[in-house]
Amino acid sequence: MGLPRGIAARLLVVQLAVLLLVAVVATAALWADSRQRAEQAAADRSLAVATTVADSPRVAEGLASADPTAALLDYSLDVTRDTGVDFVTIMDRDTVRVTHPDPDEIGRRYLGTTGPALAGRSMTETFTGTLGPSVRAVVPVRDADGGIVGLVAAGVTVDRVTEVLGARLPGLVGTVGALALLVAAGAVLLSRSLERTTWGLGPEEMARMLAYYESVLHSVGEGIVLVDRDRRLVLHNDQAAELLELELDPATGPVEVSALGLPPAIERLLVEGTTADEVVHLPSGRVLVVTQRPALPTGRTGSAARLGTVTTLRDRTEILRLSGELATLRTLSDAMRAQTHEFANRLHTIVSLIELERPREALALAASELETDRRASEGGLAADADPVVRALVCGKTAQAAERGVRLSVRVADGTGDPGVPATELVTIVGNLVDNAIDAAADPSVATARGDDRGRVELSLSRTDAGGLVVEVADDGPGVDPAVRPRVLEFGVTTKAGDAGPRGVGLALVARSAARLGGRVEVGDADAPLGGARVRVVLPAEPRTAAADPDRADARDGGVRA
């Protein structure tokens, strides 16, 4: 029959076995100690009695008389009866008994050690004599001159000592048994508590379950972080370590969240332990969607105390990048569709004029439309304007026109090669223009200004140091002063309504500017159109995200408003 399955049951069996062994050993040790103490007490009592008898003048006088037995036998028997010893034997110097409880032993030699006593020293020993094993003491008897004239032996039989111990044995066993039961009860309670904690699982099952948990934890595509109630990181998977740039040795144990060097926003979320639903954060150039929930125990643990928080991290950087590219392509597609529609109308008009034999009018119309299209397509663009900028402006112009907004573009000479990655440029210009169009197309603003056509101005220029400046202004309501300090954070918006994602565009612009080593300036006091003005200044040689040494800015949107 093997051990029980559960680790708690196994521990209980081992504890009870050890307890039984300890109880047996303790009982034996206490019995041996009690026996030793009883024998020592018997020896001390025998020595006291023998010394008292030997010091009595009557004994020395009796030994010197003509009939020592007659003189001392009654006395020795009285002492034996009154002192509780089993025998008092008086002998002469030749160790011949002159008194003994058994009259047949009188006149015979004493059985036992007498050498030390004959030399003048008292002694005790355990010896088997005529009455059986006994604990005895032998003391010399001296006359008035100090000479040894005889010996006195007094003792208690071992049977008497055993009887005394036998009377104590029930109490001894009862005490040990009561203590054993008390310890056993504690072991049972501990076992039950341990069984609840371990769910009744055995070591093999617990090891297998831990292996399953480790496998699942490190195989999921999302980052998982567990923070306990003391705000310490106690568990994380490989994906979380990659997303948060953690370099922790699992053997170090829990680590204070404040000591991890996390971005301030994520550190604040983990420390506060508040519930978060799909909150966007931007550490190290990534776009992370963070969800945080309380870590509550299951019903199997028997506890309702909160363990801490579980935080999941989903990397949406690539998805947002592809979404941005798709939005740009959709904008260009809409612009091409609008132009195709206009070209079809113009072509039909020209064909009709030719059919009506009005070639001069048809030629003049075609020439004027070509000139108009050329000017519209350039729209303030420099001759060396970047193709990406040209395509983006073309699409945004058509998009603004569809919403009743006039987009004016000024691209200065020398910006033909912006020196900025196309994806970053599309993110910055596209989001700034989109926000400006939304603000200029606001119906409430159109009513206030007395017309239904808003205005947006986009300009690209160079600083004296050769840096690129992207500036977008609109005639919308401007930026609420209460929101302005946080307007570059994810989720912060001044737009009304809740349709679609809010507080994303400017945050992406700020992130791109930070990656390139630039800055974002938001203001409306000196806005040329009376609404908001956003200015992005990028250095002449923008740095890449991988080379960004400023972890504080790059990891948590450190851009100034």
Coordinates of C-alpha atoms in Angstrom, one line a residue:
M1 CA 0.0 0.0 0.0
G2 CA 1.6 3.3 -1.2
L3 CA 1.5 6.8 0.3
P4 CA -1.7 8.9 -0.1
R5 CA -2.0 10.9 -3.3
G6 CA -2.3 14.4 -1.9
I7 CA 0.8 16.1 -0.5
A8 CA -1.1 17.2 2.6
A9 CA -2.2 13.6 3.3
R10 CA 1.4 12.4 2.8
L11 CA 2.7 15.0 5.1
L12 CA 0.1 14.0 7.8
V13 CA 1.1 10.4 7.6
V14 CA 4.8 11.3 8.0
Q15 CA 4.0 13.7 10.8
L16 CA 2.0 11.1 12.7
A17 CA 4.7 8.4 12.2
V18 CA 7.4 10.8 13.5
L19 CA 5.1 11.8 16.4
L20 CA 4.6 8.2 17.4
L21 CA 8.3 7.6 17.3
V22 CA 9.0 10.7 19.3
A23 CA 6.4 9.7 21.9
V24 CA 7.9 6.3 22.3
V25 CA 11.5 7.7 22.6
A26 CA 10.3 10.4 25.0
T27 CA 8.5 7.9 27.2
A28 CA 11.6 5.6 27.3
A29 CA 13.9 8.6 28.0
L30 CA 11.6 9.9 30.8
W31 CA 11.3 6.4 32.2
A32 CA 15.1 6.0 32.3
D33 CA 15.5 9.4 33.8
S34 CA 12.9 8.7 36.5
R35 CA 14.6 5.4 37.3
Q36 CA 17.9 7.1 37.6
R37 CA 16.5 9.7 39.8
A38 CA 14.7 7.1 42.0
E39 CA 17.9 5.0 42.3
Q40 CA 19.8 8.2 43.3
A41 CA 17.2 9.1 45.8
A42 CA 17.4 5.6 47.3
A43 CA 21.2 5.8 47.4
D44 CA 21.0 9.2 49.1
R45 CA 18.5 7.9 51.7
S46 CA 20.6 4.7 52.3
L47 CA 23.7 6.8 52.8
A48 CA 22.0 9.1 55.2
V49 CA 20.6 6.2 57.2
A50 CA 23.9 4.4 57.3
T51 CA 25.8 7.5 58.3
T52 CA 23.4 8.2 61.1
V53 CA 23.7 4.7 62.4
A54 CA 27.4 4.6 62.1
D55 CA 27.8 7.9 64.0
S56 CA 25.7 6.7 66.9
P57 CA 27.9 5.9 70.0
R58 CA 25.6 3.0 70.7
V59 CA 26.8 1.2 67.7
A60 CA 30.5 1.5 68.5
E61 CA 29.8 0.4 72.1
G62 CA 27.7 -2.5 70.9
L63 CA 30.5 -3.7 68.6
A64 CA 32.9 -3.6 71.5
S65 CA 30.6 -5.6 73.8
A66 CA 30.8 -9.3 74.4
D67 CA 27.5 -10.0 72.4
P68 CA 27.2 -7.4 69.6
T69 CA 24.1 -9.0 68.1
A70 CA 22.1 -8.8 71.3
A71 CA 23.2 -5.2 71.8
L72 CA 22.4 -4.0 68.3
L73 CA 19.8 -6.3 66.6
D74 CA 16.7 -4.6 67.9
Y75 CA 18.2 -1.2 67.3
S76 CA 18.9 -2.0 63.6
L77 CA 15.5 -3.4 63.1
D78 CA 13.9 -0.3 64.6
V79 CA 15.9 1.9 62.3
T80 CA 15.0 -0.2 59.3
R81 CA 11.3 0.1 60.1
D82 CA 11.4 3.8 60.9
T83 CA 13.5 5.1 58.0
G84 CA 11.9 3.3 55.1
V85 CA 14.9 1.3 54.0
D86 CA 14.8 -2.4 53.4
F87 CA 17.8 -3.4 55.6
V88 CA 20.3 -2.0 58.0
T89 CA 23.2 -4.4 58.5
I90 CA 25.9 -3.9 61.1
M91 CA 29.2 -5.8 60.8
D92 CA 32.5 -6.0 62.6
R93 CA 35.8 -5.0 61.1
D94 CA 36.1 -8.5 59.5
T95 CA 32.7 -7.8 57.6
V96 CA 30.9 -10.5 59.6
R97 CA 27.3 -9.5 60.1
V98 CA 26.2 -8.9 63.7
T99 CA 22.7 -7.8 62.6
H100 CA 20.5 -8.6 59.6
P101 CA 16.8 -8.7 58.8
D102 CA 17.2 -12.4 58.2
P103 CA 18.5 -14.1 61.4
D104 CA 20.0 -16.9 59.3
E105 CA 22.4 -14.4 57.7
I106 CA 23.8 -13.2 61.1
G107 CA 27.4 -14.5 61.6
R108 CA 28.0 -14.7 57.9
R109 CA 30.2 -12.4 55.9
Y110 CA 28.7 -9.4 54.2
L111 CA 28.1 -9.7 50.4
G112 CA 29.2 -6.5 48.7
T113 CA 32.0 -4.0 48.3
T114 CA 33.6 -3.0 51.6
G115 CA 37.2 -1.9 50.6
P116 CA 36.5 1.9 50.5
A117 CA 34.6 1.8 53.8
L118 CA 37.4 -0.1 55.5
A119 CA 39.7 2.6 54.2
G120 CA 37.6 5.2 55.9
R121 CA 35.4 6.4 53.0
S122 CA 31.7 6.1 52.6
M123 CA 30.4 4.5 49.4
T124 CA 27.2 3.6 47.5
E125 CA 26.6 0.9 45.0
T126 CA 24.0 -1.3 43.4
F127 CA 24.7 -4.9 44.3
T128 CA 22.8 -8.2 44.4
G129 CA 22.9 -9.6 47.9
T130 CA 20.8 -12.0 50.0
L131 CA 17.7 -9.8 49.6
G132 CA 18.2 -9.5 45.8
P133 CA 19.4 -6.5 43.9
S134 CA 19.6 -3.4 46.0
V135 CA 20.9 0.2 46.2
R136 CA 23.1 0.3 49.2
A137 CA 25.5 2.5 51.2
V138 CA 28.4 1.3 53.4
V139 CA 29.8 3.6 56.1
P140 CA 32.7 3.0 58.6
V141 CA 32.0 2.9 62.3
R142 CA 34.7 4.7 64.4
D143 CA 35.5 4.5 68.1
A144 CA 36.3 7.4 70.3
D145 CA 39.9 7.3 69.1
G146 CA 38.8 7.4 65.4
G147 CA 39.7 3.9 64.7
I148 CA 37.5 1.8 62.5
V149 CA 35.8 -0.9 64.5
G150 CA 33.1 -2.0 62.1
L151 CA 30.8 -1.1 59.2
V152 CA 27.2 -0.2 58.7
A153 CA 25.3 -1.0 55.4
A154 CA 21.8 0.3 54.6
G155 CA 19.9 -0.2 51.4
V156 CA 16.7 -0.2 49.4
T157 CA 15.9 -3.2 47.1
V158 CA 15.5 -2.6 43.4
D159 CA 12.0 -4.1 43.6
R160 CA 11.0 -1.3 46.0
V161 CA 12.4 1.3 43.5
T162 CA 10.5 -0.4 40.7
E163 CA 7.3 -0.2 42.7
V164 CA 7.8 3.5 43.1
L165 CA 8.4 4.0 39.4
G166 CA 5.4 1.8 38.6
A167 CA 3.2 4.1 40.6
R168 CA 4.5 7.1 38.5
L169 CA 4.2 5.3 35.2
P170 CA 0.5 6.1 34.5
G171 CA 1.0 9.8 35.0
L172 CA 4.1 9.8 32.8
V173 CA 2.3 7.9 30.0
G174 CA -0.7 10.1 30.4
T175 CA 1.3 13.3 30.1
V176 CA 3.2 12.1 27.0
G177 CA 0.0 10.8 25.5
A178 CA -1.8 14.1 26.1
L179 CA 1.0 16.1 24.5
A180 CA 1.1 13.6 21.6
L181 CA -2.7 14.0 21.0
L182 CA -2.3 17.8 21.1
V183 CA 0.5 17.7 18.6
A184 CA -1.5 15.3 16.4
A185 CA -4.5 17.6 16.5
G186 CA -2.3 20.4 15.3
A187 CA -0.9 18.2 12.6
V188 CA -4.4 17.4 11.4
L189 CA -5.4 21.0 11.3
L190 CA -2.2 21.9 9.4
S191 CA -2.8 19.1 7.0
R192 CA -6.4 20.3 6.3
S193 CA -5.1 23.9 5.7
L194 CA -2.4 22.6 3.4
E195 CA -4.9 20.5 1.5
R196 CA -7.1 23.5 0.9
T197 CA -4.0 25.5 -0.2
T198 CA -2.7 22.7 -2.5
W199 CA -6.2 21.7 -3.7
G200 CA -5.5 18.2 -2.6
L201 CA -2.9 17.7 -5.3
G202 CA 0.1 15.5 -5.0
P203 CA 3.7 16.6 -5.8
E204 CA 3.6 15.0 -9.2
E205 CA 0.3 16.7 -10.1
M206 CA 1.5 20.1 -8.8
A207 CA 4.7 19.8 -10.9
R208 CA 2.6 18.8 -14.0
M209 CA 0.2 21.7 -13.4
L210 CA 3.1 24.1 -13.0
A211 CA 4.6 22.8 -16.3
Y212 CA 1.2 23.4 -18.0
Y213 CA 0.9 26.9 -16.6
E214 CA 4.5 27.8 -17.6
S215 CA 3.8 26.4 -21.1
V216 CA 0.6 28.4 -21.6
L217 CA 2.1 31.6 -20.0
H218 CA 5.1 31.7 -22.4
S219 CA 3.2 30.5 -25.5
V220 CA 0.5 33.2 -25.7
G221 CA 1.1 36.1 -28.1
E222 CA 0.2 38.7 -25.5
G223 CA 2.3 40.1 -22.7
I224 CA 1.1 39.1 -19.3
V225 CA 2.2 40.8 -16.0
L226 CA 1.1 39.8 -12.5
V227 CA 1.7 42.4 -9.7
D228 CA 0.9 41.5 -6.1
R229 CA -0.7 43.6 -3.4
D230 CA 2.7 45.0 -2.4
R231 CA 3.2 46.5 -5.9
R232 CA 5.8 43.9 -6.8
L233 CA 6.2 42.2 -10.1
V234 CA 5.9 38.5 -9.3
L235 CA 5.2 37.0 -12.7
H236 CA 5.6 37.9 -16.4
N237 CA 6.0 36.0 -19.7
D238 CA 8.6 36.4 -22.5
Q239 CA 6.3 38.6 -24.5
A240 CA 5.8 41.1 -21.7
A241 CA 9.6 41.2 -21.1
E242 CA 10.1 42.0 -24.8
L243 CA 7.4 44.7 -24.9
L244 CA 8.4 46.4 -21.7
E245 CA 12.2 45.8 -22.2
L246 CA 12.5 43.9 -18.9
E247 CA 15.8 42.1 -18.1
L248 CA 15.0 40.2 -15.0
D249 CA 16.5 37.0 -13.6
P250 CA 13.7 34.7 -12.5
A251 CA 15.8 33.7 -9.5
T252 CA 15.7 37.2 -8.1
G253 CA 12.1 36.8 -7.0
P254 CA 9.5 39.6 -6.8
V255 CA 10.8 43.1 -7.8
E256 CA 9.3 46.5 -6.9
V257 CA 7.5 47.9 -9.9
S258 CA 9.1 51.3 -9.2
A259 CA 12.5 49.7 -9.7
L260 CA 11.8 48.3 -13.2
G261 CA 12.4 51.6 -15.1
L262 CA 9.0 51.4 -16.9
P263 CA 7.5 54.3 -18.7
P264 CA 5.7 56.6 -16.2
A265 CA 2.2 56.0 -17.5
I266 CA 2.5 52.2 -17.4
E267 CA 4.3 52.3 -14.0
R268 CA 1.5 54.5 -12.6
L269 CA -1.1 52.0 -13.9
L270 CA 0.6 49.0 -12.3
V271 CA 1.3 50.8 -9.0
E272 CA -2.3 52.1 -8.7
G273 CA -3.8 48.8 -9.6
T274 CA -6.9 50.4 -11.2
T275 CA -9.0 48.6 -13.8
A276 CA -8.1 49.5 -17.3
D277 CA -9.9 48.6 -20.6
E278 CA -8.1 48.8 -23.9
V279 CA -5.9 51.7 -22.8
V280 CA -3.3 52.7 -25.4
H281 CA 0.3 53.3 -24.3
L282 CA 3.4 54.1 -26.4
P283 CA 6.5 52.6 -24.8
S284 CA 9.7 52.4 -26.9
G285 CA 8.0 53.3 -30.2
R286 CA 5.4 50.6 -29.8
V287 CA 1.6 51.0 -29.7
L288 CA 0.4 48.8 -26.8
V289 CA -3.2 48.2 -25.9
V290 CA -3.2 47.6 -22.1
T291 CA -6.0 45.9 -20.1
Q292 CA -5.7 45.5 -16.3
R293 CA -8.0 43.4 -14.1
P294 CA -7.9 42.5 -10.4
A295 CA -6.3 39.1 -9.7
L296 CA -8.9 37.3 -7.6
P297 CA -8.5 33.7 -6.3
T298 CA -10.7 30.9 -7.4
G299 CA -13.2 29.2 -5.2
R300 CA -10.8 26.3 -4.7
T301 CA -8.4 28.3 -2.7
G302 CA -10.9 29.1 0.0
S303 CA -9.9 32.7 0.1
A304 CA -11.5 35.8 -1.2
A305 CA -8.6 38.2 -0.7
R306 CA -7.4 40.0 -3.8
L307 CA -4.0 38.7 -4.9
G308 CA -3.0 41.8 -7.0
T309 CA -3.6 42.7 -10.6
V310 CA -3.2 40.9 -14.0
T311 CA -2.2 43.1 -16.9
T312 CA -2.3 42.1 -20.5
L313 CA -0.3 43.9 -23.2
R314 CA -1.1 43.6 -26.9
D315 CA 1.2 45.0 -29.5
R316 CA -0.8 46.9 -32.1
T317 CA 2.2 48.7 -33.7
E318 CA 2.1 46.8 -37.0
I319 CA -1.7 46.9 -37.2
L320 CA -1.8 50.7 -36.8
R321 CA 1.0 51.1 -39.3
L322 CA -0.9 49.1 -41.9
S323 CA -4.1 50.9 -40.9
G324 CA -2.4 54.3 -41.6
E325 CA -1.1 53.1 -45.0
L326 CA -4.6 51.8 -45.8
A327 CA -6.2 55.2 -44.8
T328 CA -3.7 57.0 -47.0
L329 CA -4.5 54.8 -49.9
R330 CA -8.2 55.3 -49.3
T331 CA -7.7 59.0 -49.3
L332 CA -5.8 58.9 -52.6
S333 CA -8.5 56.6 -54.0
D334 CA -11.2 59.0 -53.0
A335 CA -9.4 61.9 -54.6
M336 CA -8.8 60.0 -57.8
R337 CA -12.5 59.0 -57.9
A338 CA -13.6 62.7 -57.5
Q339 CA -11.2 63.8 -60.2
T340 CA -12.3 61.1 -62.5
H341 CA -15.9 62.2 -62.0
E342 CA -14.9 65.9 -62.8
F343 CA -12.9 64.8 -65.8
A344 CA -15.8 62.8 -67.2
N345 CA -18.1 65.9 -66.9
R346 CA -15.6 68.1 -68.7
L347 CA -14.9 65.5 -71.4
H348 CA -18.7 65.2 -72.1
T349 CA -18.9 69.0 -72.4
I350 CA -16.0 69.2 -74.8
V351 CA -17.4 66.3 -76.9
S352 CA -20.8 68.0 -77.1
L353 CA -19.2 71.3 -78.3
I354 CA -17.4 69.4 -81.0
E355 CA -20.6 67.7 -82.1
L356 CA -22.3 71.1 -82.2
E357 CA -19.4 72.2 -84.5
R358 CA -18.1 74.7 -81.9
P359 CA -14.4 73.7 -82.0
R360 CA -13.1 77.0 -80.8
E361 CA -15.2 76.9 -77.7
A362 CA -14.2 73.3 -77.1
L363 CA -10.5 74.1 -77.5
A364 CA -10.7 77.1 -75.2
L365 CA -12.6 75.1 -72.5
A366 CA -10.0 72.3 -72.7
A367 CA -7.1 74.8 -72.4
S368 CA -8.7 76.6 -69.5
E369 CA -9.5 73.4 -67.6
L370 CA -5.9 72.1 -68.1
E371 CA -4.5 75.3 -66.6
T372 CA -7.0 75.2 -63.8
D373 CA -6.1 71.6 -63.0
R374 CA -2.4 72.4 -63.2
R375 CA -2.7 75.2 -60.6
A376 CA -5.0 73.1 -58.4
S377 CA -2.7 70.2 -58.4
E378 CA 0.3 72.3 -57.6
G379 CA -1.7 74.3 -55.1
G380 CA 1.3 76.1 -53.6
L381 CA 3.6 73.1 -54.0
A382 CA 7.2 73.8 -54.8
A383 CA 8.5 72.5 -58.1
D384 CA 10.7 70.0 -56.3
A385 CA 7.9 68.9 -53.8
D386 CA 8.3 65.3 -52.6
P387 CA 6.0 62.8 -54.5
V388 CA 4.6 61.5 -51.2
V389 CA 3.8 65.0 -50.1
R390 CA 2.2 65.8 -53.5
A391 CA 0.1 62.7 -53.5
L392 CA -1.0 63.3 -49.8
V393 CA -1.9 66.9 -50.5
C394 CA -3.9 65.9 -53.6
G395 CA -5.9 63.4 -51.6
K396 CA -6.4 65.6 -48.6
T397 CA -7.5 68.5 -50.8
A398 CA -10.2 66.4 -52.4
Q399 CA -11.2 65.1 -49.0
A400 CA -11.5 68.6 -47.6
A401 CA -13.5 69.8 -50.5
E402 CA -16.0 67.0 -50.0
R403 CA -16.6 68.2 -46.5
G404 CA -16.8 71.9 -47.5
V405 CA -13.3 72.9 -46.3
R406 CA -10.8 74.8 -48.4
L407 CA -7.3 73.4 -47.9
S408 CA -4.4 75.8 -48.8
V409 CA -1.0 74.4 -49.1
R410 CA 2.4 76.2 -49.0
V411 CA 5.4 74.0 -49.6
A412 CA 8.6 76.0 -49.6
D413 CA 11.6 75.4 -51.9
G414 CA 14.2 73.1 -50.4
T415 CA 11.7 70.6 -49.0
G416 CA 11.7 68.4 -52.1
D417 CA 13.6 65.8 -50.0
P418 CA 12.1 66.1 -46.5
G419 CA 14.8 63.8 -45.0
V420 CA 12.0 62.0 -43.1
P421 CA 10.8 58.4 -43.6
A422 CA 7.7 58.4 -45.8
T423 CA 5.7 56.5 -43.2
E424 CA 6.5 59.1 -40.5
L425 CA 5.8 62.0 -42.8
V426 CA 2.4 60.5 -43.8
T427 CA 1.6 60.0 -40.1
I428 CA 2.5 63.5 -39.1
V429 CA 1.0 65.4 -42.1
G430 CA -2.0 63.1 -42.5
N431 CA -3.2 63.2 -38.9
L432 CA -2.6 67.0 -38.5
V433 CA -4.6 67.7 -41.7
D434 CA -7.4 65.3 -40.7
N435 CA -7.8 66.9 -37.3
A436 CA -7.8 70.4 -38.8
I437 CA -10.5 69.4 -41.4
D438 CA -12.6 67.9 -38.6
A439 CA -12.3 71.2 -36.6
A440 CA -13.0 73.4 -39.6
A441 CA -16.0 71.3 -40.7
D442 CA -17.6 71.6 -37.3
P443 CA -21.2 72.8 -37.9
S444 CA -21.3 74.9 -34.7
V445 CA -18.2 76.8 -35.9
A446 CA -19.6 77.4 -39.4
T447 CA -22.7 78.9 -37.8
A448 CA -20.6 81.2 -35.6
R449 CA -18.5 82.5 -38.5
G450 CA -21.5 83.0 -40.8
D451 CA -20.5 80.7 -43.6
D452 CA -20.4 76.9 -44.2
R453 CA -16.9 76.7 -45.7
G454 CA -14.0 76.3 -43.4
R455 CA -10.4 76.9 -44.0
V456 CA -7.2 74.9 -43.3
E457 CA -3.7 75.9 -44.1
L458 CA -0.7 73.4 -44.5
S459 CA 2.8 74.6 -44.8
L460 CA 6.2 72.9 -45.0
S461 CA 9.4 74.9 -44.6
R462 CA 12.9 74.7 -43.3
T463 CA 14.5 76.2 -40.2
D464 CA 17.8 78.1 -40.3
A465 CA 19.5 74.9 -39.2
G466 CA 17.9 72.9 -42.0
G467 CA 15.2 71.2 -39.9
L468 CA 11.8 70.5 -41.4
V469 CA 8.8 72.4 -40.1
V470 CA 5.3 71.1 -40.6
E471 CA 2.6 73.6 -39.6
V472 CA -1.2 73.2 -39.8
A473 CA -3.8 75.9 -38.9
D474 CA -7.6 75.9 -39.0
D475 CA -10.4 78.3 -38.3
G476 CA -12.1 75.8 -35.9
P477 CA -12.9 76.3 -32.2
G478 CA -9.3 75.9 -31.1
V479 CA -7.9 73.9 -28.3
D480 CA -9.6 74.0 -24.9
P481 CA -7.0 75.5 -22.4
A482 CA -8.0 73.0 -19.8
V483 CA -7.1 70.1 -22.2
R484 CA -4.0 71.7 -23.8
P485 CA -1.4 70.4 -21.4
R486 CA -2.5 66.8 -22.1
V487 CA -3.7 67.1 -25.6
L488 CA -0.8 65.0 -26.9
E489 CA -1.7 62.0 -24.7
F490 CA -3.6 59.0 -26.0
G491 CA -7.3 59.2 -25.3
V492 CA -7.3 63.0 -24.7
T493 CA -9.5 64.8 -27.3
T494 CA -11.5 68.1 -27.7
K495 CA -13.9 66.6 -30.2
A496 CA -17.5 66.2 -29.4
G497 CA -19.4 62.9 -29.6
D498 CA -18.1 59.3 -29.2
A499 CA -18.2 57.9 -32.7
G500 CA -15.0 56.3 -33.7
P501 CA -11.6 56.4 -31.9
R502 CA -10.8 59.7 -30.1
G503 CA -7.5 61.1 -28.8
V504 CA -5.3 59.1 -31.2
G505 CA -4.2 61.4 -34.1
L506 CA -2.2 63.9 -32.1
A507 CA -0.7 61.2 -29.9
L508 CA 0.6 59.4 -33.0
V509 CA 2.0 62.7 -34.3
A510 CA 3.7 63.2 -31.0
R511 CA 5.1 59.7 -31.0
S512 CA 6.5 60.1 -34.6
A513 CA 8.1 63.4 -33.6
A514 CA 9.7 61.9 -30.5
R515 CA 11.1 59.0 -32.5
L516 CA 12.7 61.5 -35.0
G517 CA 14.0 63.7 -32.2
G518 CA 11.6 66.6 -32.9
R519 CA 9.0 68.4 -30.9
V520 CA 5.3 69.4 -31.2
E521 CA 4.0 72.8 -30.3
V522 CA 0.2 73.3 -29.8
G523 CA -1.3 76.7 -29.5
D524 CA -4.0 79.0 -30.8
A525 CA -3.3 82.5 -29.4
D526 CA -1.3 83.4 -32.5
A527 CA -3.1 81.1 -35.0
P528 CA -3.4 82.8 -38.4
L529 CA -7.0 81.5 -39.0
G530 CA -8.2 82.1 -35.4
G531 CA -8.5 78.4 -34.6
A532 CA -5.9 75.9 -33.6
R533 CA -2.3 75.8 -34.8
V534 CA 0.0 72.8 -34.5
R535 CA 3.6 73.0 -35.4
V536 CA 6.0 70.1 -35.7
V537 CA 9.7 70.8 -35.8
L538 CA 12.1 68.0 -36.9
P539 CA 15.9 68.2 -36.8
A540 CA 18.0 68.3 -40.0
E541 CA 19.1 64.8 -39.3
P542 CA 16.2 62.9 -37.6
R543 CA 17.3 60.1 -35.4
T544 CA 15.7 56.7 -35.7
A545 CA 13.8 55.0 -32.9
A546 CA 16.5 52.3 -32.5
A547 CA 19.1 55.0 -31.9
D548 CA 17.0 57.1 -29.6
P549 CA 19.0 57.6 -26.4
D550 CA 16.3 59.4 -24.5
R551 CA 14.3 56.6 -23.0
A552 CA 12.0 58.8 -21.1
D553 CA 10.8 60.6 -24.2
A554 CA 10.8 57.7 -26.5
R555 CA 9.1 55.3 -24.1
D556 CA 6.3 57.5 -22.9
G557 CA 5.6 60.2 -25.3
G558 CA 7.8 62.8 -23.9
V559 CA 6.7 65.6 -26.3
R560 CA 6.0 69.2 -25.2
A561 CA 2.8 71.0 -25.7

